[in-house]
Amino acid sequence: MIKSISIKIILLVVGISCVVLAAGIYRFNFTNDDIYVDGKPVSVAMKENSRVMRMLFSFQTDKYWQIELPDSKLKIPLMELKEYNGHHFAVGEYQFGQERGVVSVDYPRITVLNFTYVQDEMIFAVPFSVSNQGSGVHWYIGLYNMNTKYGDIQQIDSLFVGDRIVINEMNTDEPFDVTSSIRLAYFSHGPAQSMADDPSVNTTKLIKVTPTGFVK
């Protein structure tokens, strides 16, 4: 009887030791910001940072898609996907001195351009807005080069379109290899219209673009 109890006590002690050891390994791994998937370490930061890249381009990466703030060298990483009034955006927040603002990329309107001169590279354009503590919501067209093998995205250029406009359509002006233009249709405010009102002037603009930037 005593021998049986002693064996049970020993087994209990060994079991508790194993649990403590497992907890220690778990804590060690996560304090080093690692998650193990199929035996391979994956950074927690990568899991969080890759949400936009994974959802939009199917890339599992620790690199952000960054939007360069016009008239500045500040680059804002896109951190979240949001829906607003039925529109879908990739969003990043920034602070520049005392200025705080939000960059919103209208990603469903990503337009791939027919510049295929380099293997594993894709050039595309997309509308994005910049808003801050002021009353304006300034819309731009951004031009980007993506490495389709590794998922790196570099901003080539940006072009200001208007304040508080509503974009209806953006596509290539066919045939693109002849015109090299983007056709942008949007509502803007008329000369006598208050900026607080919804824009009502139907506007169409052809934007000439090259692999190195917009023709302004």
mmCIF file of N, CA and C in Angstrom, residues 66-76 94 96 99 102-104 128-132 138-144 155 157-161 214 216:
data_model
loop_
_atom_site.group_PDB
_atom_site.id
_atom_site.type_symbol
_atom_site.label_atom_id
_atom_site.label_comp_id
_atom_site.label_asym_id
_atom_site.label_seq_id
_atom_site.Cartn_x
_atom_site.Cartn_y
_atom_site.Cartn_z
ATOM 1 N N GLN A 66 3.084 50.994 -47.889
ATOM 2 C CA GLN A 66 3.190 52.335 -47.328
ATOM 3 C C GLN A 66 2.803 53.387 -48.372
ATOM 4 N N ILE A 67 2.031 54.367 -47.909
ATOM 5 C CA ILE A 67 1.630 55.478 -48.769
ATOM 6 C C ILE A 67 2.462 56.701 -48.393
ATOM 7 N N GLU A 68 3.156 57.243 -49.372
ATOM 8 C CA GLU A 68 3.964 58.437 -49.111
ATOM 9 C C GLU A 68 3.071 59.670 -49.127
ATOM 10 N N LEU A 69 3.105 60.409 -48.041
ATOM 11 C CA LEU A 69 2.273 61.596 -47.915
ATOM 12 C C LEU A 69 2.729 62.633 -48.937
ATOM 13 N N PRO A 70 1.817 63.124 -49.791
ATOM 14 C CA PRO A 70 2.211 64.125 -50.790
ATOM 15 C C PRO A 70 2.853 65.347 -50.142
ATOM 16 N N ASP A 71 3.838 65.909 -50.832
ATOM 17 C CA ASP A 71 4.591 67.071 -50.345
ATOM 18 C C ASP A 71 5.326 66.763 -49.050
ATOM 19 N N SER A 72 5.656 65.509 -48.844
ATOM 20 C CA SER A 72 6.356 65.099 -47.626
ATOM 21 C C SER A 72 7.079 63.791 -47.923
ATOM 22 N N LYS A 73 8.057 63.458 -47.103
ATOM 23 C CA LYS A 73 8.733 62.169 -47.213
ATOM 24 C C LYS A 73 8.158 61.159 -46.227
ATOM 25 N N LEU A 74 7.113 61.554 -45.521
ATOM 26 C CA LEU A 74 6.502 60.683 -44.528
ATOM 27 C C LEU A 74 5.761 59.537 -45.210
ATOM 28 N N LYS A 75 6.027 58.312 -44.768
ATOM 29 C CA LYS A 75 5.380 57.135 -45.320
ATOM 30 C C LYS A 75 4.460 56.527 -44.267
ATOM 31 N N ILE A 76 3.190 56.326 -44.649
ATOM 32 C CA ILE A 76 2.189 55.838 -43.706
ATOM 33 C C ILE A 76 1.857 54.390 -44.036
ATOM 34 N N TYR A 94 -1.512 58.599 -39.109
ATOM 35 C CA TYR A 94 -0.185 59.191 -38.978
ATOM 36 C C TYR A 94 -0.219 60.411 -38.075
ATOM 37 N N PHE A 96 2.316 63.917 -37.816
ATOM 38 C CA PHE A 96 3.445 64.658 -38.377
ATOM 39 C C PHE A 96 3.536 65.978 -37.629
ATOM 40 N N GLU A 99 0.277 67.666 -36.437
ATOM 41 C CA GLU A 99 -0.786 67.222 -37.356
ATOM 42 C C GLU A 99 -1.037 65.729 -37.215
ATOM 43 N N VAL A 102 -5.396 60.682 -41.385
ATOM 44 C CA VAL A 102 -5.713 59.330 -41.841
ATOM 45 C C VAL A 102 -5.537 59.265 -43.355
ATOM 46 N N VAL A 103 -4.921 58.203 -43.808
ATOM 47 C CA VAL A 103 -4.814 57.914 -45.240
ATOM 48 C C VAL A 103 -5.717 56.725 -45.542
ATOM 49 N N SER A 104 -6.573 56.871 -46.554
ATOM 50 C CA SER A 104 -7.511 55.809 -46.926
ATOM 51 C C SER A 104 -7.339 55.470 -48.401
ATOM 52 N N PHE A 128 -6.398 57.423 -53.460
ATOM 53 C CA PHE A 128 -6.311 57.456 -52.003
ATOM 54 C C PHE A 128 -6.608 58.864 -51.514
ATOM 55 N N SER A 129 -7.087 58.966 -50.283
ATOM 56 C CA SER A 129 -7.405 60.268 -49.701
ATOM 57 C C SER A 129 -6.558 60.516 -48.465
ATOM 58 N N VAL A 130 -6.345 61.797 -48.166
ATOM 59 C CA VAL A 130 -5.641 62.223 -46.963
ATOM 60 C C VAL A 130 -6.542 63.214 -46.235
ATOM 61 N N SER A 131 -6.849 62.912 -44.986
ATOM 62 C CA SER A 131 -7.656 63.824 -44.166
ATOM 63 C C SER A 131 -6.950 64.046 -42.845
ATOM 64 N N ASN A 132 -7.091 65.275 -42.295
ATOM 65 C CA ASN A 132 -6.478 65.596 -41.010
ATOM 66 C C ASN A 132 -7.463 66.405 -40.176
ATOM 67 N N HIS A 138 -8.568 65.349 -49.105
ATOM 68 C CA HIS A 138 -7.872 65.548 -50.369
ATOM 69 C C HIS A 138 -7.611 64.206 -51.049
ATOM 70 N N TRP A 139 -8.093 64.114 -52.300
ATOM 71 C CA TRP A 139 -7.983 62.877 -53.054
ATOM 72 C C TRP A 139 -6.842 62.945 -54.066
ATOM 73 N N TYR A 140 -6.118 61.828 -54.172
ATOM 74 C CA TYR A 140 -4.983 61.698 -55.075
ATOM 75 C C TYR A 140 -5.109 60.379 -55.843
ATOM 76 N N ILE A 141 -4.352 60.292 -56.919
ATOM 77 C CA ILE A 141 -4.104 59.010 -57.580
ATOM 78 C C ILE A 141 -2.655 58.659 -57.302
ATOM 79 N N GLY A 142 -2.425 57.471 -56.770
ATOM 80 C CA GLY A 142 -1.064 57.015 -56.505
ATOM 81 C C GLY A 142 -0.628 56.002 -57.545
ATOM 82 N N LEU A 143 0.658 56.036 -57.877
ATOM 83 C CA LEU A 143 1.242 55.104 -58.837
ATOM 84 C C LEU A 143 2.273 54.246 -58.108
ATOM 85 N N TYR A 144 2.163 52.920 -58.254
ATOM 86 C CA TYR A 144 2.974 52.011 -57.455
ATOM 87 C C TYR A 144 3.569 50.905 -58.316
ATOM 88 N N GLN A 155 6.220 53.329 -53.986
ATOM 89 C CA GLN A 155 5.436 54.399 -54.601
ATOM 90 C C GLN A 155 6.285 55.130 -55.631
ATOM 91 N N ASP A 157 4.784 57.747 -57.812
ATOM 92 C CA ASP A 157 4.335 59.123 -57.969
ATOM 93 C C ASP A 157 2.932 59.254 -57.384
ATOM 94 N N SER A 158 2.474 60.479 -57.220
ATOM 95 C CA SER A 158 1.084 60.753 -56.838
ATOM 96 C C SER A 158 0.627 62.028 -57.538
ATOM 97 N N LEU A 159 -0.692 62.126 -57.754
ATOM 98 C CA LEU A 159 -1.265 63.265 -58.475
ATOM 99 C C LEU A 159 -2.513 63.720 -57.742
ATOM 100 N N PHE A 160 -2.581 65.016 -57.403
ATOM 101 C CA PHE A 160 -3.751 65.559 -56.726
ATOM 102 C C PHE A 160 -4.928 65.646 -57.700
ATOM 103 N N VAL A 161 -6.119 65.211 -57.226
ATOM 104 C CA VAL A 161 -7.326 65.244 -58.054
ATOM 105 C C VAL A 161 -8.302 66.302 -57.565
ATOM 106 N N PHE A 214 3.251 60.294 -63.399
ATOM 107 C CA PHE A 214 2.161 60.951 -64.123
ATOM 108 C C PHE A 214 2.698 62.118 -64.933
ATOM 109 N N LYS A 216 2.144 65.667 -65.777
ATOM 110 C CA LYS A 216 1.365 66.735 -65.143
ATOM 111 C C LYS A 216 1.387 67.996 -65.992
#
